Coordinates of C-alpha atoms in Angstrom, one line a residue:
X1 CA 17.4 2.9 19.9
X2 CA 15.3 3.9 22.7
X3 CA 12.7 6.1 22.9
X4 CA 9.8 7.6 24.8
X5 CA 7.3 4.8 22.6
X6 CA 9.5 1.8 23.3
X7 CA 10.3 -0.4 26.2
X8 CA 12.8 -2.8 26.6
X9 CA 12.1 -6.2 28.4
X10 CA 14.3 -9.3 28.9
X11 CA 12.7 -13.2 28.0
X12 CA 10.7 -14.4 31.0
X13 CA 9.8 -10.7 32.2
X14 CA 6.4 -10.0 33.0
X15 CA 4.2 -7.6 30.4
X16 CA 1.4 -5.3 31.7
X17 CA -0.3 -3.0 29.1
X18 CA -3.6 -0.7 29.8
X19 CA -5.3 0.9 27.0
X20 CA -7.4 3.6 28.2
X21 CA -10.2 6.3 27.0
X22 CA -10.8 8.7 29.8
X23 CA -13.0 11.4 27.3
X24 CA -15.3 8.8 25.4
X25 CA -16.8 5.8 26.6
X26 CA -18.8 5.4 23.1
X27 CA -15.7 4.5 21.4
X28 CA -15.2 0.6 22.0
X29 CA -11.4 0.1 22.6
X30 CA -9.1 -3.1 21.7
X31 CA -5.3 -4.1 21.7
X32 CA -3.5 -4.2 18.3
X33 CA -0.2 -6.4 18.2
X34 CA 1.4 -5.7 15.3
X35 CA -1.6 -6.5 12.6
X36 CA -3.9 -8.4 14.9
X37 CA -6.8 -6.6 16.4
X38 CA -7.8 -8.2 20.0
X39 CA -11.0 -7.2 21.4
X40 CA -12.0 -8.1 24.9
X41 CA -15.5 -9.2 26.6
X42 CA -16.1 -7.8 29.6
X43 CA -14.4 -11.5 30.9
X44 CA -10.8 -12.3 30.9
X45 CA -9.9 -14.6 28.2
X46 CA -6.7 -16.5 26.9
X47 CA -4.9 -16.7 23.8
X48 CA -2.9 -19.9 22.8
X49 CA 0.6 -18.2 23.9
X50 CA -0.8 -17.5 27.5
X51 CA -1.8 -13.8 26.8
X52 CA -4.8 -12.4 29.1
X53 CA -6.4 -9.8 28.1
X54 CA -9.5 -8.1 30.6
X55 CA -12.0 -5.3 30.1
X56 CA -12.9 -3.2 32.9
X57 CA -17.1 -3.1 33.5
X58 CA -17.2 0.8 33.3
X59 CA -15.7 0.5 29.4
X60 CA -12.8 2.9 30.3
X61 CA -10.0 0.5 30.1
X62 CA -8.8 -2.6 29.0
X63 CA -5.9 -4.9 29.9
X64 CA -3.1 -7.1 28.4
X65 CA -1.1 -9.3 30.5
X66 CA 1.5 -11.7 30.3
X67 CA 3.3 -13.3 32.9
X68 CA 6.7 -14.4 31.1
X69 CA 7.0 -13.0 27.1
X70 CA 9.2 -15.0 25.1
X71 CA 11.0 -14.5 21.6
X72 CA 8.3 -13.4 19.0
X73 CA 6.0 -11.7 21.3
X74 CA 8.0 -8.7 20.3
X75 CA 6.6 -5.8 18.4
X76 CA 4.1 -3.0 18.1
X77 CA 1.4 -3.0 20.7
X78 CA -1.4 -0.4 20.0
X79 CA -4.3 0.9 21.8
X80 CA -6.9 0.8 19.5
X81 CA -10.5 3.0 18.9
X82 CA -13.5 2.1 17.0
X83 CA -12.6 6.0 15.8
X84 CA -9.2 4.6 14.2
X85 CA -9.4 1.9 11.8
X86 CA -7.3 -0.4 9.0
X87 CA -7.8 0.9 5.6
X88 CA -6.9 -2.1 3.1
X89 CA -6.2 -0.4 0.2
X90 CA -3.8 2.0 1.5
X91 CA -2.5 -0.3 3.9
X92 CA -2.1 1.5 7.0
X93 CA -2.5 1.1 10.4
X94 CA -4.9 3.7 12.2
X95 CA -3.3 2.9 15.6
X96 CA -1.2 6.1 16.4
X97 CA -1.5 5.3 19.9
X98 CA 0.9 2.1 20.3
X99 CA 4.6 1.2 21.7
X100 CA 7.1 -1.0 20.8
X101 CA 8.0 -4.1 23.1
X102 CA 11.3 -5.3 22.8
X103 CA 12.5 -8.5 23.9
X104 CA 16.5 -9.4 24.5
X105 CA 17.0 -13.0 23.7
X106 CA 19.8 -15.0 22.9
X107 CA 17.8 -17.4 20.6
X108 CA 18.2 -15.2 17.8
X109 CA 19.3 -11.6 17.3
X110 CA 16.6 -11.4 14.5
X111 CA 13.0 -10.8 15.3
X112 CA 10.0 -13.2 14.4
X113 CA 7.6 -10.6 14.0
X114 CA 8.5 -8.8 10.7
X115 CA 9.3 -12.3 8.6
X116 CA 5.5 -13.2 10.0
X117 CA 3.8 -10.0 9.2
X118 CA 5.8 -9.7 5.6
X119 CA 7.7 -12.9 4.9
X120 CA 9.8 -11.5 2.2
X121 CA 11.0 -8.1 1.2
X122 CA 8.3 -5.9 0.3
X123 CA 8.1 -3.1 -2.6
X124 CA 5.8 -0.4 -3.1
X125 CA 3.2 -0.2 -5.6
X126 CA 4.8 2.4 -7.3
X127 CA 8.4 0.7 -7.5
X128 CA 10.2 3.7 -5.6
X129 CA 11.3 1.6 -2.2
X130 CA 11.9 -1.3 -0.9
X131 CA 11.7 -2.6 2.2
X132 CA 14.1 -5.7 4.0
X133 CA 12.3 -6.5 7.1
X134 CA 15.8 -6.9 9.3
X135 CA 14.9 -5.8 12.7
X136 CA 16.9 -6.5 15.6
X137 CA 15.6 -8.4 19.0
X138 CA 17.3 -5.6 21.2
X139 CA 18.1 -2.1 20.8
X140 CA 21.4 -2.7 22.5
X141 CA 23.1 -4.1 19.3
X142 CA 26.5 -3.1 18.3
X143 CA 26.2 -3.0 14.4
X144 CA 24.0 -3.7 11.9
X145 CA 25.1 -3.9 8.1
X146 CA 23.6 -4.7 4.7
X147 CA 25.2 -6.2 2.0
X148 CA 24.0 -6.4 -1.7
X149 CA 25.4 -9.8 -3.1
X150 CA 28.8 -9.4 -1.3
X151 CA 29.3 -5.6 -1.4
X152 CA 28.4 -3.7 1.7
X153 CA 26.0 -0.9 1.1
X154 CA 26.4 2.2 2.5
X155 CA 23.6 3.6 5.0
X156 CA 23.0 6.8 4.5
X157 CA 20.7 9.5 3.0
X158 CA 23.1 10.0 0.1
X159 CA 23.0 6.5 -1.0
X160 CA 19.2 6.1 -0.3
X161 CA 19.6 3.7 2.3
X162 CA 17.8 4.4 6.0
X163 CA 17.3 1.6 8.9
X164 CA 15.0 1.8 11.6
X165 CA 15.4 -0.9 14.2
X166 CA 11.7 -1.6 14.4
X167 CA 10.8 -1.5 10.6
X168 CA 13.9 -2.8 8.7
X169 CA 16.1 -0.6 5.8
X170 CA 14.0 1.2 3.6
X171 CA 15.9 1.4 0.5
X172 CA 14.5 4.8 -2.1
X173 CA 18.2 3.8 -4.8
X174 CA 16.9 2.5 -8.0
X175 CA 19.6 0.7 -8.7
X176 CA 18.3 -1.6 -6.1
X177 CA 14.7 -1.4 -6.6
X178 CA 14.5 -2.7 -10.2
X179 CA 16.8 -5.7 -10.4
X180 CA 16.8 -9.0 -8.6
X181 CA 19.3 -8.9 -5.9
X182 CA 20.5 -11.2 -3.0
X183 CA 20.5 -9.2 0.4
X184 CA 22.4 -10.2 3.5
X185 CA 21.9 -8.3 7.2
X186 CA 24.1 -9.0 9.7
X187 CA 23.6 -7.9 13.2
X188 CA 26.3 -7.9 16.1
X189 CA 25.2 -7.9 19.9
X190 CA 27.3 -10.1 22.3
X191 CA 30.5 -10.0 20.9
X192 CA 29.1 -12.4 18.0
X193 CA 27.2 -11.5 14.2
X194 CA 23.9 -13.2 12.6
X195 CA 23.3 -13.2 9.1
X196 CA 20.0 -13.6 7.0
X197 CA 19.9 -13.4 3.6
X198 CA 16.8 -12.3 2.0
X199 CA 16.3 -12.5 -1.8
X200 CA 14.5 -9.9 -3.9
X201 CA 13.3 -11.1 -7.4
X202 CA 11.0 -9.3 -9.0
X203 CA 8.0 -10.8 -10.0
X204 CA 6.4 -8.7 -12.7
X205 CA 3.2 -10.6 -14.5
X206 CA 3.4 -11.7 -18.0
X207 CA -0.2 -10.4 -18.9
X208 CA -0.1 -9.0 -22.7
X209 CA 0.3 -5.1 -21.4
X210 CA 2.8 -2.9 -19.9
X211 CA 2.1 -2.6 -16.8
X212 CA 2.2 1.7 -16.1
X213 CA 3.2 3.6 -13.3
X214 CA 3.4 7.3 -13.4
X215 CA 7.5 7.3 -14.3
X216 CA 7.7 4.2 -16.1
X217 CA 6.2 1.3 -17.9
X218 CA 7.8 -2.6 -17.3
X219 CA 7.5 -4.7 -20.4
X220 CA 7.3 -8.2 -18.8
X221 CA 9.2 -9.8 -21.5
X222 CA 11.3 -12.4 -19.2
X223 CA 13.2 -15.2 -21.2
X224 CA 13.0 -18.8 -19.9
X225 CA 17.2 -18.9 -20.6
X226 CA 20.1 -16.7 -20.3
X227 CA 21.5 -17.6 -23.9
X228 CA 19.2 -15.0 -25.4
X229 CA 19.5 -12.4 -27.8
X230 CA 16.0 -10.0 -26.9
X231 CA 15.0 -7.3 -29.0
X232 CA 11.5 -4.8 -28.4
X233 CA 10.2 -3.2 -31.2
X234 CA 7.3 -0.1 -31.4
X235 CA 5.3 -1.0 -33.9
X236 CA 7.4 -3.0 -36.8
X237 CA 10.6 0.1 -35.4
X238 CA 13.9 -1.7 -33.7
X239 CA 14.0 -0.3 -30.1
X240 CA 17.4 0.6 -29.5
X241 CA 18.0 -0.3 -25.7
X242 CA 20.6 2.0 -23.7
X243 CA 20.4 4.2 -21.1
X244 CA 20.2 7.1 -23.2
X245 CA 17.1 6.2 -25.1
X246 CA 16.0 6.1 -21.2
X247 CA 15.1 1.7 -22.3
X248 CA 16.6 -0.7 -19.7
X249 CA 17.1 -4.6 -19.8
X250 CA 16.9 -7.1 -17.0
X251 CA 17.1 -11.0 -18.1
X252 CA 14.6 -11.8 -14.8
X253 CA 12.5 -8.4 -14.9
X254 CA 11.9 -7.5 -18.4
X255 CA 12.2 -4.0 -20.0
X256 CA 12.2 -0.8 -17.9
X257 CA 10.8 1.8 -19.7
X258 CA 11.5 5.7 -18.9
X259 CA 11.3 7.5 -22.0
X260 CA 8.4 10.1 -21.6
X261 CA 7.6 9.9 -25.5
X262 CA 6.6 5.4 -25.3
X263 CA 4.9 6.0 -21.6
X264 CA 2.3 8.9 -22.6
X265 CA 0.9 7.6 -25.8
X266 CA -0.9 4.1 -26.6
X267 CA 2.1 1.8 -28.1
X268 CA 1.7 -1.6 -29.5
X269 CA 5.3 -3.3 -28.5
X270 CA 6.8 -6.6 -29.7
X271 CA 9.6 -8.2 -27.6
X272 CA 11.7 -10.9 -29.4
X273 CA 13.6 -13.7 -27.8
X274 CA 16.4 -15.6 -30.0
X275 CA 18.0 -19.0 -28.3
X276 CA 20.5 -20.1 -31.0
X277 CA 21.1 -23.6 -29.8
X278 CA 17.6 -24.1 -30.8
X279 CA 17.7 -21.9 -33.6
X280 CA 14.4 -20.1 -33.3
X281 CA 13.0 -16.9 -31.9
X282 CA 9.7 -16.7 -29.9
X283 CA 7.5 -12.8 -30.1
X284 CA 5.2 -11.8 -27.9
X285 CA 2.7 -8.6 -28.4
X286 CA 2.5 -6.5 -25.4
X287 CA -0.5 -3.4 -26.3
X288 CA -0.3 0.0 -23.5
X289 CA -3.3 1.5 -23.4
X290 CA -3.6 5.5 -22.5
X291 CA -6.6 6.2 -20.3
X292 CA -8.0 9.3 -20.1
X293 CA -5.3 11.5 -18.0
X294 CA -3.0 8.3 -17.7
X295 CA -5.6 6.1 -16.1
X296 CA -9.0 8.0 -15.9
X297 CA -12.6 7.6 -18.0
X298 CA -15.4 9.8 -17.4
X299 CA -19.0 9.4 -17.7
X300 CA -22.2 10.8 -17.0
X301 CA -25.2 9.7 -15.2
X302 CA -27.1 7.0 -17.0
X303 CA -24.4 6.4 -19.6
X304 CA -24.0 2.8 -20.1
X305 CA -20.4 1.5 -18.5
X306 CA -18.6 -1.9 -20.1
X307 CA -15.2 -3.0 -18.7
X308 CA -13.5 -5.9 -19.7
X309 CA -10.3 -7.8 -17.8
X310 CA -8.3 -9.8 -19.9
X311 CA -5.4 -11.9 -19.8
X312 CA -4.3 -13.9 -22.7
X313 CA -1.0 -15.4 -21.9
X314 CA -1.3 -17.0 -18.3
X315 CA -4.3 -18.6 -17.3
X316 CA -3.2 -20.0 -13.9
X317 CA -5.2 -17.3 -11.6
X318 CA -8.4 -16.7 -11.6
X319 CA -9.7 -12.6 -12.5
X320 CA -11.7 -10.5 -11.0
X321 CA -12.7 -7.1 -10.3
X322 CA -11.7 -4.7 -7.8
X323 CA -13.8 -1.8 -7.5
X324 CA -12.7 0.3 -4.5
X325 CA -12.7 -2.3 -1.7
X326 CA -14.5 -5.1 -3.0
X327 CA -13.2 -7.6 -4.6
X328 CA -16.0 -9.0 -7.4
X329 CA -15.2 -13.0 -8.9
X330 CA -17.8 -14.0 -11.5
X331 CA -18.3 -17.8 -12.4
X332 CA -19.3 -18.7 -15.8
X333 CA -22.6 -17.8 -15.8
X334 CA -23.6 -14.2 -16.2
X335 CA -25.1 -12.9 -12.4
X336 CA -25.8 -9.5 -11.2
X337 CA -25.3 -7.4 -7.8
X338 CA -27.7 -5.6 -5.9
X339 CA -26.9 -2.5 -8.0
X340 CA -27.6 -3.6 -11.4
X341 CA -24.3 -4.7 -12.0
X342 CA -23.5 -7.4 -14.5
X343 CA -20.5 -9.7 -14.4
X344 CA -19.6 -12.4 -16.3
X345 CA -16.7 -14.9 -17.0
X346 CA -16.0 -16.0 -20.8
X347 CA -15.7 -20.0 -21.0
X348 CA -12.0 -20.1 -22.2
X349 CA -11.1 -18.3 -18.7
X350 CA -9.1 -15.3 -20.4
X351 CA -12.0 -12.5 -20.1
X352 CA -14.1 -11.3 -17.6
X353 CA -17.1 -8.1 -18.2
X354 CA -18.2 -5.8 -15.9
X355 CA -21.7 -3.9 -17.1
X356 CA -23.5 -1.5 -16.0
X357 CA -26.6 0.2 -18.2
X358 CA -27.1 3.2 -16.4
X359 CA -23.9 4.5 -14.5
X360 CA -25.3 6.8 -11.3
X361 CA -23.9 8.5 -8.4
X362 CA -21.5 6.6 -5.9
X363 CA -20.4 4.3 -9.0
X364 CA -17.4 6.4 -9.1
X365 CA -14.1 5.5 -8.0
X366 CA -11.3 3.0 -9.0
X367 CA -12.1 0.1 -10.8
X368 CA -8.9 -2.5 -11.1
X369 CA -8.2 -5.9 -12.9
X370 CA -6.7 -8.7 -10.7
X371 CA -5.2 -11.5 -11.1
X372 CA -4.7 -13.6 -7.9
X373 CA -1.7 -15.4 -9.1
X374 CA 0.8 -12.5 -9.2
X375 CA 1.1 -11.1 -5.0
X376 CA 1.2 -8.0 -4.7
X377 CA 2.5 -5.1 -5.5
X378 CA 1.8 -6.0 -9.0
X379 CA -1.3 -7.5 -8.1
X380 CA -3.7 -4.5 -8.4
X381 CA -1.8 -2.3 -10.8
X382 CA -4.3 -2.7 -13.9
X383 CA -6.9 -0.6 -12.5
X384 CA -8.7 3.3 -13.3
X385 CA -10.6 5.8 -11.7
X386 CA -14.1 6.3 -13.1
X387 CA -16.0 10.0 -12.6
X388 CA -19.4 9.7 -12.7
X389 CA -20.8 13.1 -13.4
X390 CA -23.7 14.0 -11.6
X391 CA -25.5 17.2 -10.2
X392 CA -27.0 14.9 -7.0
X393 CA -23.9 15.9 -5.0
X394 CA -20.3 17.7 -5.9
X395 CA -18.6 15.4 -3.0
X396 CA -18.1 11.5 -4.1
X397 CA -19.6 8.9 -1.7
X398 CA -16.8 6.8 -2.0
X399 CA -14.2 8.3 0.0
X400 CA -16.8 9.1 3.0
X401 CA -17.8 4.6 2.7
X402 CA -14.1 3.6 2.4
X403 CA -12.6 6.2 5.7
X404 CA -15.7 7.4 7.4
X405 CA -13.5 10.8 8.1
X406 CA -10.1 12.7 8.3
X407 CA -7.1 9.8 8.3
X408 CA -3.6 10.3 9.9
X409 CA -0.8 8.4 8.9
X410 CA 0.8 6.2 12.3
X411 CA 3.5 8.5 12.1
X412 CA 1.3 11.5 12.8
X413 CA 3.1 13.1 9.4
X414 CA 0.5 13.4 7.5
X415 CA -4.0 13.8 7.7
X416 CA -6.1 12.6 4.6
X417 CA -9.0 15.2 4.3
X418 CA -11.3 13.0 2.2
X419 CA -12.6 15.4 0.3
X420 CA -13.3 13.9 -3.4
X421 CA -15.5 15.5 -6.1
X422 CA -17.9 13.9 -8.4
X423 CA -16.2 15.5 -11.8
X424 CA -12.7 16.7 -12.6
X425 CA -13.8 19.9 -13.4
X426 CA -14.1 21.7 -10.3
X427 CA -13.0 24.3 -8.2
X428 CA -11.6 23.3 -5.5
X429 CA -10.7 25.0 -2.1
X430 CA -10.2 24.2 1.8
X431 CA -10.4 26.1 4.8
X432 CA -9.1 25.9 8.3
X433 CA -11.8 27.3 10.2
X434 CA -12.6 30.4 8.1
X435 CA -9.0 30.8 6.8
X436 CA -8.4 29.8 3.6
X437 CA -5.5 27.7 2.9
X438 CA -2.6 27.8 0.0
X439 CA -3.0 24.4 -1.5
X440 CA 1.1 24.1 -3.0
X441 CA 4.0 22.4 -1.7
X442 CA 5.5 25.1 0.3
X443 CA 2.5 25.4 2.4
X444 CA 2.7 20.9 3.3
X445 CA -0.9 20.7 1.0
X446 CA -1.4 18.7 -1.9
X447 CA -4.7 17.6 -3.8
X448 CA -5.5 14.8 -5.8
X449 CA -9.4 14.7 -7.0
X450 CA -9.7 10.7 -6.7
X451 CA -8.2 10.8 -3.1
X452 CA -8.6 14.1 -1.2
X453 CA -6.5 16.4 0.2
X454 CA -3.2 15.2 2.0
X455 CA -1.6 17.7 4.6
X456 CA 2.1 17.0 5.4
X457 CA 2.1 20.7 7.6
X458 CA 2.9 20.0 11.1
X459 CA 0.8 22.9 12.4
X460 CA -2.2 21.4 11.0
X461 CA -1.6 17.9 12.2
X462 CA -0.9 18.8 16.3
X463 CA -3.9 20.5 17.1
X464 CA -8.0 20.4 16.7
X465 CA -9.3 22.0 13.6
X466 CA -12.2 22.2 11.9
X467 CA -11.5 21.9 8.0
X468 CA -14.0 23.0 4.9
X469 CA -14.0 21.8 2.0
X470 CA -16.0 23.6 -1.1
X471 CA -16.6 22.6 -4.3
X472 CA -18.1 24.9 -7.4
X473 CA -19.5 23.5 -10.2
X474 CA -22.3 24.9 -12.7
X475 CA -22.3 28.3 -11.1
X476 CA -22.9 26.9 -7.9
X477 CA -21.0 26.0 -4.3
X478 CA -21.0 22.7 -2.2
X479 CA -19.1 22.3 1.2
X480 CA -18.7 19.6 4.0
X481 CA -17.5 20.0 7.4
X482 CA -14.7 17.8 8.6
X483 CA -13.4 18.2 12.4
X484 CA -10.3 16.8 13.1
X485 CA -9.2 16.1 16.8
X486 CA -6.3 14.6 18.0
X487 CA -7.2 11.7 19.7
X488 CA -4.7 12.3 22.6
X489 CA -7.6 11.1 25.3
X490 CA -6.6 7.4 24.4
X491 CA -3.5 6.5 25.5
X492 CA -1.6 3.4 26.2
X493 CA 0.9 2.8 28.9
X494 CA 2.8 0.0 30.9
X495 CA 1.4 -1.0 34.0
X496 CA 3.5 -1.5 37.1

């Protein structure tokens, strides 16, 4: 695969980037290769792989050089503003400007760069993909296939299987994303196939809750031996597990849990494990909470807020708090921020409280448990979004602290218009210019209150607008500004 944002290069070839802003000198620029930000003095400097990289005195351009790249320089190189960033939340990079550097090699047909970036295959929070880092070296390969244990899988829409040669298969089938699997890619170039198997085991936490996401609930109730006989019980009520009581089973995953009536109420469930030879059978109480419009509280202005993080089965990572971006770890002894604040650690490491006496404006926003001994994407999924209701402002401070502005995917196929209110009781509008817009799926808008508006409509994305946003509450009408240009003045190119 080549395109107009890729370049091939053989090992030992010379690479020459530029990264140029010919509109805006106040925007300091830097190279991004693949996740690491490089930022230049206004003297050339070396990197431990014999990278230079110079900045030009008038601040217009800067410049990456190497005289011979070698297997693993390959990758995404990105021309980066101090206007697009990293969110770390969301996990995107804010470098729309970039290319991607192949590099043909014999050493392996399998690149460095995704195993170092990832190191293992990689699901989303939400459980609905997966993604097997198998990029090739070289466009110019002959096949590339993907096998599940020893069956090949079939890559295609229908089967919910894509590959990209720079990102790796992106799997959306279920059947693959909830059960531990063995992976092999091979890839033929040369008249000759590589193989690397990658192994996906899912890793759910055995903290004593379900853990929820919007479609389902997992019930980490993973047996130490096969020669089990499991049981889950609601209340002191036998389960019965099939497929048409929407309850699943995996031995190394626990219970997957799809049945609307157990994932929209709080349940108190009881799994059961049975090993005959040892003739004994071992419970464990897993309690789902409900919050407030699945995982929402809301409070008032000077209302007193209490949150507690608990995990009473493993004790082998420390907790902590999450709230937005910032990660909070108390010790021991009880300690507060610089916003009143309190934290503390109970002494038998299974609880930590959060306090706050008076909740005000710009407490709002998502407040997660996390335990650092489960990686992620199961690391941050205990968390809920807290309004604060306040008459100060309709428009959350949060969003505005954690983006700064509108946010475009990399792919340019989608903006994030920020634009988050203070209460879920609102009426909510947005306008391009002075037109207003149909917020509904047929029109690319969608709005969620905790994260803004997100535009998927092409004719939004490709040009410069100037988006409103109003909000009316108690007979009355807030609205902020937002401009939104494309930030086509920065461009990256090769250098001759």
């Amino acid at each position: 695969m080549m395109s107009e944002d890729s370049v091939l290069l053989n090992e030992n070839d010379q690479l020459a980037c530029s990264c140029a802003d010919i509109v805006n000198q106040d925007n300091r620029l830097a190279f991004a290769t693949n996740r690491y930000h490089i930022e230049p003095t206004h003297q050339p400097w070396w990197v431990n792989n014999d990278m230079v990289f110079v900045k030009s005195y008038d601040n217009n351009t800067i410049l990456f050089k190497k005289n011979k790249m070698s297997f693993g320089d390959e990758g995404y190189y990105a021309c980066h503003s101090d206007v697009i960033y990293y969110d770390d939340i969301k996990d995107v990079m804010y470098n729309r400007v970039r290319i991607y550097v192949w590099i043909k090699t014999k050493k392996s047909f399998f690149s460095k760069v995704p195993f170092q970036v990832t190191n293992e295959i990689v699901i989303s929070p939400d459980g609905s993909h997966l993604q097997i880092p198998c990029v090739p070296t070289s466009p110019c390969y002959d096949d590339v296939k993907l096998f599940k244990d020893s069956e090949e899988l079939k890559i295609n829409k229908t089967n919910g299987i894509a590959f990209d040669p720079r990102e790796g298969f992106m799997i959306t089938n279920r059947n693959y994303t909830y059960a531990s699997f063995n992976f092999t890619c091979s890839i033929t170039m040369y008249g000759r196939t590589e193989t690397k198997k990658r192994s996906f085991v899912t890793r759910a936490p055995k903290e004593s809750y379900g853990i929820l996401f919007r479609s389902h609930i997992i019930i980490p109730c993973v047996p130490t031996s096969p020669c089990f006989d499991v049981k889950l019980f609601e209340g002191s009520q036998e389960v019965t597990i099939n497929e048409t009581n929407g309850i699943k089973f995996d031995p190394r995953q626990g219970f997957l849990i799809t049945n609307p009536s157990y994932i929209h109420v709080p349940i108190d469930f009881t799994c059961s494990v049975t090993v005959e030879s040892l003739g004994r059978t071992d419970t464990v109480k897993y309690q789902y909470t409900k919050f407030n419009d699945e995982d929402t509280a809301i409070l008032n202005e000077n209302d007193q807020l209490v949150c507690t993080c608990s995990n009473s089965v493993n004790q082998h990572g420390n907790l902590s708090f999450r709230i937005n971006l910032y990660g909070i770890y108390p010790g021991h002894e009880p300690w507060t921020n610089y916003n009143d604040m309190i934290f503390e650690e109970s002494y038998d490491n299974k609880t930590i409280t959060l306090r706050k006496n008076k909740i005000s404006f710009g407490d709002e926003g998502y407040y997660g448990c996390h335990n650092e001994y489960y990686d992620k994407p199961y690391s941050d999924v205990a968390r809920m979004y807290i309004w604060v209701k306040t008459k100060k402002s309709f428009f959350s401070k949060i969003p505005f602290q954690v983006t700064n502005g509108i946010v475009i995917s990399p792919s340019d196929s989608h903006l994030q218009v920020p634009c988050v209110p203070t209460s879920p009781c609102y009426d909510m509008k947005l306008f391009k210019d002075s037109e207003e817009l149909k917020i509904n799926k047929t029109n690319g808008i969608a709005f969620d209150p905790r994260e803004g508006f997100m535009i998927t409509n092409l004719n939004y994305i490709y040009a410069p607008i100037n988006f409103t946003c109003s909000i009316t509450m108690y007979g009355r009408t807030e609205k902020v500004l937002y401009h939104y240009k494309r930030l086509s003045e920065v461009v990256i190119k090769m250098v001759n």
